[in-house]
mmCIF file with all atom_site columns, C-alpha atoms in Angstrom:
data_model
loop_
_atom_site.group_PDB
_atom_site.id
_atom_site.type_symbol
_atom_site.label_atom_id
_atom_site.label_alt_id
_atom_site.label_comp_id
_atom_site.label_asym_id
_atom_site.label_entity_id
_atom_site.label_seq_id
_atom_site.pdbx_PDB_ins_code
_atom_site.Cartn_x
_atom_site.Cartn_y
_atom_site.Cartn_z
_atom_site.occupancy
_atom_site.B_iso_or_equiv
_atom_site.pdbx_formal_charge
_atom_site.auth_seq_id
_atom_site.auth_comp_id
_atom_site.auth_asym_id
_atom_site.auth_atom_id
_atom_site.pdbx_PDB_model_num
ATOM 1  C CA . MET A 1 1  ? 30.444 7.803  31.478  1.00 51.00 ? 142 MET A CA 1
ATOM 2  C CA . ALA A 1 2  ? 28.935 11.236 31.200  1.00 60.00 ? 143 ALA A CA 1
ATOM 3  C CA . ALA A 1 3  ? 26.284 11.922 28.804  1.00 64.00 ? 144 ALA A CA 1
ATOM 4  C CA . ALA A 1 4  ? 28.344 15.220 27.298  1.00 66.00 ? 145 ALA A CA 1
ATOM 5  C CA . LYS A 1 5  ? 30.823 12.293 26.341  1.00 71.00 ? 146 LYS A CA 1
ATOM 6  C CA . TRP A 1 6  ? 28.298 10.591 24.189  1.00 72.00 ? 147 TRP A CA 1
ATOM 7  C CA . TRP A 1 7  ? 27.712 13.390 22.633  1.00 78.00 ? 148 TRP A CA 1
ATOM 8  C CA . GLN A 1 8  ? 31.338 13.790 21.631  1.00 76.00 ? 149 GLN A CA 1
ATOM 9  C CA . LEU A 1 9  ? 31.392 10.305 19.634  1.00 76.00 ? 150 LEU A CA 1
ATOM 10 C CA . ALA A 1 10 ? 28.054 10.437 17.981  1.00 83.00 ? 151 ALA A CA 1
ATOM 11 C CA . PRO A 1 11 ? 29.852 11.773 15.291  1.00 84.00 ? 152 PRO A CA 1
ATOM 12 C CA . ALA A 1 12 ? 32.584 9.353  14.966  1.00 81.00 ? 153 ALA A CA 1
ATOM 13 C CA . TRP A 1 13 ? 29.292 7.049  15.009  1.00 85.00 ? 154 TRP A CA 1
ATOM 14 C CA . GLY A 1 14 ? 27.762 9.018  12.478  1.00 88.00 ? 155 GLY A CA 1
ATOM 15 C CA . VAL A 1 15 ? 30.653 8.517  9.880   1.00 87.00 ? 156 VAL A CA 1
ATOM 16 C CA . ALA A 1 16 ? 31.223 5.234  10.791  1.00 86.00 ? 157 ALA A CA 1
ATOM 17 C CA . LEU A 1 17 ? 27.237 3.768  9.830   1.00 90.00 ? 158 LEU A CA 1
ATOM 18 C CA . VAL A 1 18 ? 27.679 5.896  6.915   1.00 92.00 ? 159 VAL A CA 1
ATOM 19 C CA . VAL A 1 19 ? 30.647 4.663  5.430   1.00 87.00 ? 160 VAL A CA 1
ATOM 20 C CA . SER A 1 20 ? 29.387 1.072  6.686   1.00 89.00 ? 161 SER A CA 1
ATOM 21 C CA . GLY A 1 21 ? 25.774 1.593  4.946   1.00 91.00 ? 162 GLY A CA 1
ATOM 22 C CA . LEU A 1 22 ? 27.835 2.430  1.769   1.00 90.00 ? 163 LEU A CA 1
ATOM 23 C CA . LEU A 1 23 ? 30.226 -0.581 1.924   1.00 84.00 ? 164 LEU A CA 1
ATOM 24 C CA . VAL A 1 24 ? 27.489 -2.556 1.881   1.00 87.00 ? 165 VAL A CA 1
ATOM 25 C CA . TRP A 1 25 ? 25.294 -0.967 -0.698  1.00 90.00 ? 166 TRP A CA 1
ATOM 26 C CA . ALA A 1 26 ? 28.780 -1.311 -2.679  1.00 84.00 ? 167 ALA A CA 1
ATOM 27 C CA . GLY A 1 27 ? 28.931 -5.102 -2.105  1.00 82.00 ? 168 GLY A CA 1
ATOM 28 C CA . ARG A 1 28 ? 25.278 -5.715 -3.320  1.00 85.00 ? 169 ARG A CA 1
ATOM 29 C CA . HIS A 1 29 ? 25.701 -2.915 -6.184  1.00 82.00 ? 170 HIS A CA 1
ATOM 30 C CA . TRP A 1 30 ? 29.098 -4.464 -7.120  1.00 79.00 ? 171 TRP A CA 1
ATOM 31 C CA . PRO A 1 31 ? 29.352 -8.098 -6.099  1.00 82.00 ? 172 PRO A CA 1
ATOM 32 C CA . THR A 1 32 ? 32.676 -8.450 -8.215  1.00 86.00 ? 173 THR A CA 1
ATOM 33 C CA . PRO A 1 33 ? 35.619 -7.674 -6.313  1.00 86.00 ? 174 PRO A CA 1
ATOM 34 C CA . LEU A 1 34 ? 37.757 -4.593 -7.182  1.00 84.00 ? 175 LEU A CA 1
ATOM 35 C CA . LEU A 1 35 ? 40.287 -6.274 -8.918  1.00 87.00 ? 176 LEU A CA 1
ATOM 36 C CA . ALA A 1 36 ? 38.776 -9.009 -10.497 1.00 90.00 ? 177 ALA A CA 1
ATOM 37 C CA . GLN A 1 37 ? 36.433 -6.284 -12.156 1.00 90.00 ? 178 GLN A CA 1
ATOM 38 C CA . ALA A 1 38 ? 36.650 -5.921 -16.185 1.00 92.00 ? 179 ALA A CA 1
ATOM 39 C CA . TRP A 1 39 ? 38.014 -2.676 -16.017 1.00 92.00 ? 180 TRP A CA 1
ATOM 40 C CA . ALA A 1 40 ? 40.845 -3.297 -13.562 1.00 93.00 ? 181 ALA A CA 1
ATOM 41 C CA . LEU A 1 41 ? 41.670 -6.894 -15.641 1.00 94.00 ? 182 LEU A CA 1
ATOM 42 C CA . GLU A 1 42 ? 42.555 -3.728 -18.600 1.00 96.00 ? 183 GLU A CA 1
ATOM 43 C CA . ARG A 1 43 ? 44.312 -1.784 -16.506 1.00 95.00 ? 184 ARG A CA 1
ATOM 44 C CA . PRO A 1 44 ? 46.085 -3.509 -13.427 1.00 93.00 ? 185 PRO A CA 1
ATOM 45 C CA . ASP A 1 45 ? 48.765 -0.614 -12.632 1.00 95.00 ? 186 ASP A CA 1
ATOM 46 C CA . VAL A 1 46 ? 45.577 2.019  -11.955 1.00 95.00 ? 187 VAL A CA 1
ATOM 47 C CA . ALA A 1 47 ? 43.699 -1.264 -9.500  1.00 92.00 ? 188 ALA A CA 1
ATOM 48 C CA . VAL A 1 48 ? 46.435 -1.924 -7.846  1.00 93.00 ? 189 VAL A CA 1
ATOM 49 C CA . VAL A 1 49 ? 47.078 1.658  -7.001  1.00 95.00 ? 190 VAL A CA 1
ATOM 50 C CA . LEU A 1 50 ? 43.594 1.945  -6.257  1.00 92.00 ? 191 LEU A CA 1
ATOM 51 C CA . ALA A 1 51 ? 43.395 -0.757 -4.155  1.00 91.00 ? 192 ALA A CA 1
ATOM 52 C CA . LEU A 1 52 ? 46.781 0.009  -1.878  1.00 93.00 ? 193 LEU A CA 1
ATOM 53 C CA . ALA A 1 53 ? 44.804 3.688  -1.719  1.00 93.00 ? 194 ALA A CA 1
ATOM 54 C CA . LEU A 1 54 ? 42.171 2.149  -0.434  1.00 87.00 ? 195 LEU A CA 1
ATOM 55 C CA . VAL A 1 55 ? 43.985 0.339  2.008   1.00 90.00 ? 196 VAL A CA 1
ATOM 56 C CA . LEU A 1 56 ? 46.989 2.578  3.260   1.00 93.00 ? 197 LEU A CA 1
ATOM 57 C CA . LEU A 1 57 ? 44.824 5.322  3.465   1.00 92.00 ? 198 LEU A CA 1
ATOM 58 C CA . PRO A 1 58 ? 42.487 5.128  6.176   1.00 87.00 ? 199 PRO A CA 1
ATOM 59 C CA . PRO A 1 59 ? 44.834 4.329  8.633   1.00 89.00 ? 200 PRO A CA 1
ATOM 60 C CA . LEU A 1 60 ? 47.473 6.910  7.385   1.00 92.00 ? 201 LEU A CA 1
ATOM 61 C CA . GLY A 1 61 ? 45.009 9.248  7.540   1.00 88.00 ? 202 GLY A CA 1
ATOM 62 C CA . MET A 1 62 ? 43.811 7.943  11.601  1.00 86.00 ? 203 MET A CA 1
ATOM 63 C CA . ALA A 1 63 ? 47.384 8.101  12.443  1.00 90.00 ? 204 ALA A CA 1
ATOM 64 C CA . LEU A 1 64 ? 48.008 12.060 10.992  1.00 90.00 ? 205 LEU A CA 1
ATOM 65 C CA . TRP A 1 65 ? 44.890 12.744 13.008  1.00 85.00 ? 206 TRP A CA 1
ATOM 66 C CA . LEU A 1 66 ? 46.173 11.272 15.781  1.00 83.00 ? 207 LEU A CA 1
ATOM 67 C CA . VAL A 1 67 ? 49.753 13.069 15.300  1.00 87.00 ? 208 VAL A CA 1
ATOM 68 C CA . LEU A 1 68 ? 47.897 16.523 14.517  1.00 86.00 ? 209 LEU A CA 1
ATOM 69 C CA . GLN A 1 69 ? 45.960 16.366 18.228  1.00 79.00 ? 210 GLN A CA 1
ATOM 70 C CA . MET A 1 70 ? 48.707 15.366 19.791  1.00 79.00 ? 211 MET A CA 1
ATOM 71 C CA . ALA A 1 71 ? 50.863 18.875 18.482  1.00 81.00 ? 212 ALA A CA 1
ATOM 72 C CA . ARG A 1 72 ? 47.710 20.629 19.434  1.00 79.00 ? 213 ARG A CA 1
ATOM 73 C CA . TYR A 1 73 ? 47.112 20.048 22.883  1.00 74.00 ? 214 TYR A CA 1
ATOM 74 C CA . ARG A 1 74 ? 51.293 18.982 23.192  1.00 72.00 ? 215 ARG A CA 1
ATOM 75 C CA . ASP A 1 75 ? 50.707 16.168 24.383  1.00 58.00 ? 216 ASP A CA 1
ATOM 76 C CA . SER A 1 76 ? 54.261 14.664 25.314  1.00 60.00 ? 217 SER A CA 1
ATOM 77 C CA . GLY A 1 77 ? 52.490 11.116 25.935  1.00 61.00 ? 218 GLY A CA 1
ATOM 78 C CA . GLU A 1 78 ? 53.266 11.172 30.023  1.00 61.00 ? 219 GLU A CA 1
ATOM 79 C CA . SER A 1 79 ? 50.236 10.758 32.220  1.00 60.00 ? 220 SER A CA 1
ATOM 80 C CA . ILE A 1 80 ? 49.497 13.980 34.248  1.00 62.00 ? 221 ILE A CA 1
ATOM 81 C CA . ASP A 1 81 ? 50.603 12.264 37.567  1.00 58.00 ? 222 ASP A CA 1
ATOM 82 C CA . CYS A 1 82 ? 54.219 11.946 35.964  1.00 58.00 ? 223 CYS A CA 1
ATOM 83 C CA . ALA A 1 83 ? 54.265 15.189 34.160  1.00 55.00 ? 224 ALA A CA 1
ATOM 84 C CA . HIS A 1 84 ? 53.772 16.869 38.055  1.00 57.00 ? 225 HIS A CA 1
ATOM 85 C CA . GLY A 1 85 ? 56.366 14.660 39.561  1.00 58.00 ? 226 GLY A CA 1
ATOM 86 C CA . GLU A 1 86 ? 53.932 12.625 41.462  1.00 56.00 ? 227 GLU A CA 1
ATOM 87 C CA . ARG A 1 87 ? 54.843 8.780  40.839  1.00 53.00 ? 228 ARG A CA 1
#
């Protein structure tokens, strides 16, 4: 892979490392599972909504980003060879 393509991945790797670091820090700071914490037991409705948001929002965000990228580049999902009538 060309060096330029590696540098295009650097921001995504950086974000992944920061998120991983935050998760490790949070795990050490709050060793009790989210839904077993005192505030979550007092307000289970808020805790369930927060847990669902933490589980569902990242994949939905990624899907939205992919759709926006496809719309931006007008990707029809075909390979370049098929788009030009070659088989």
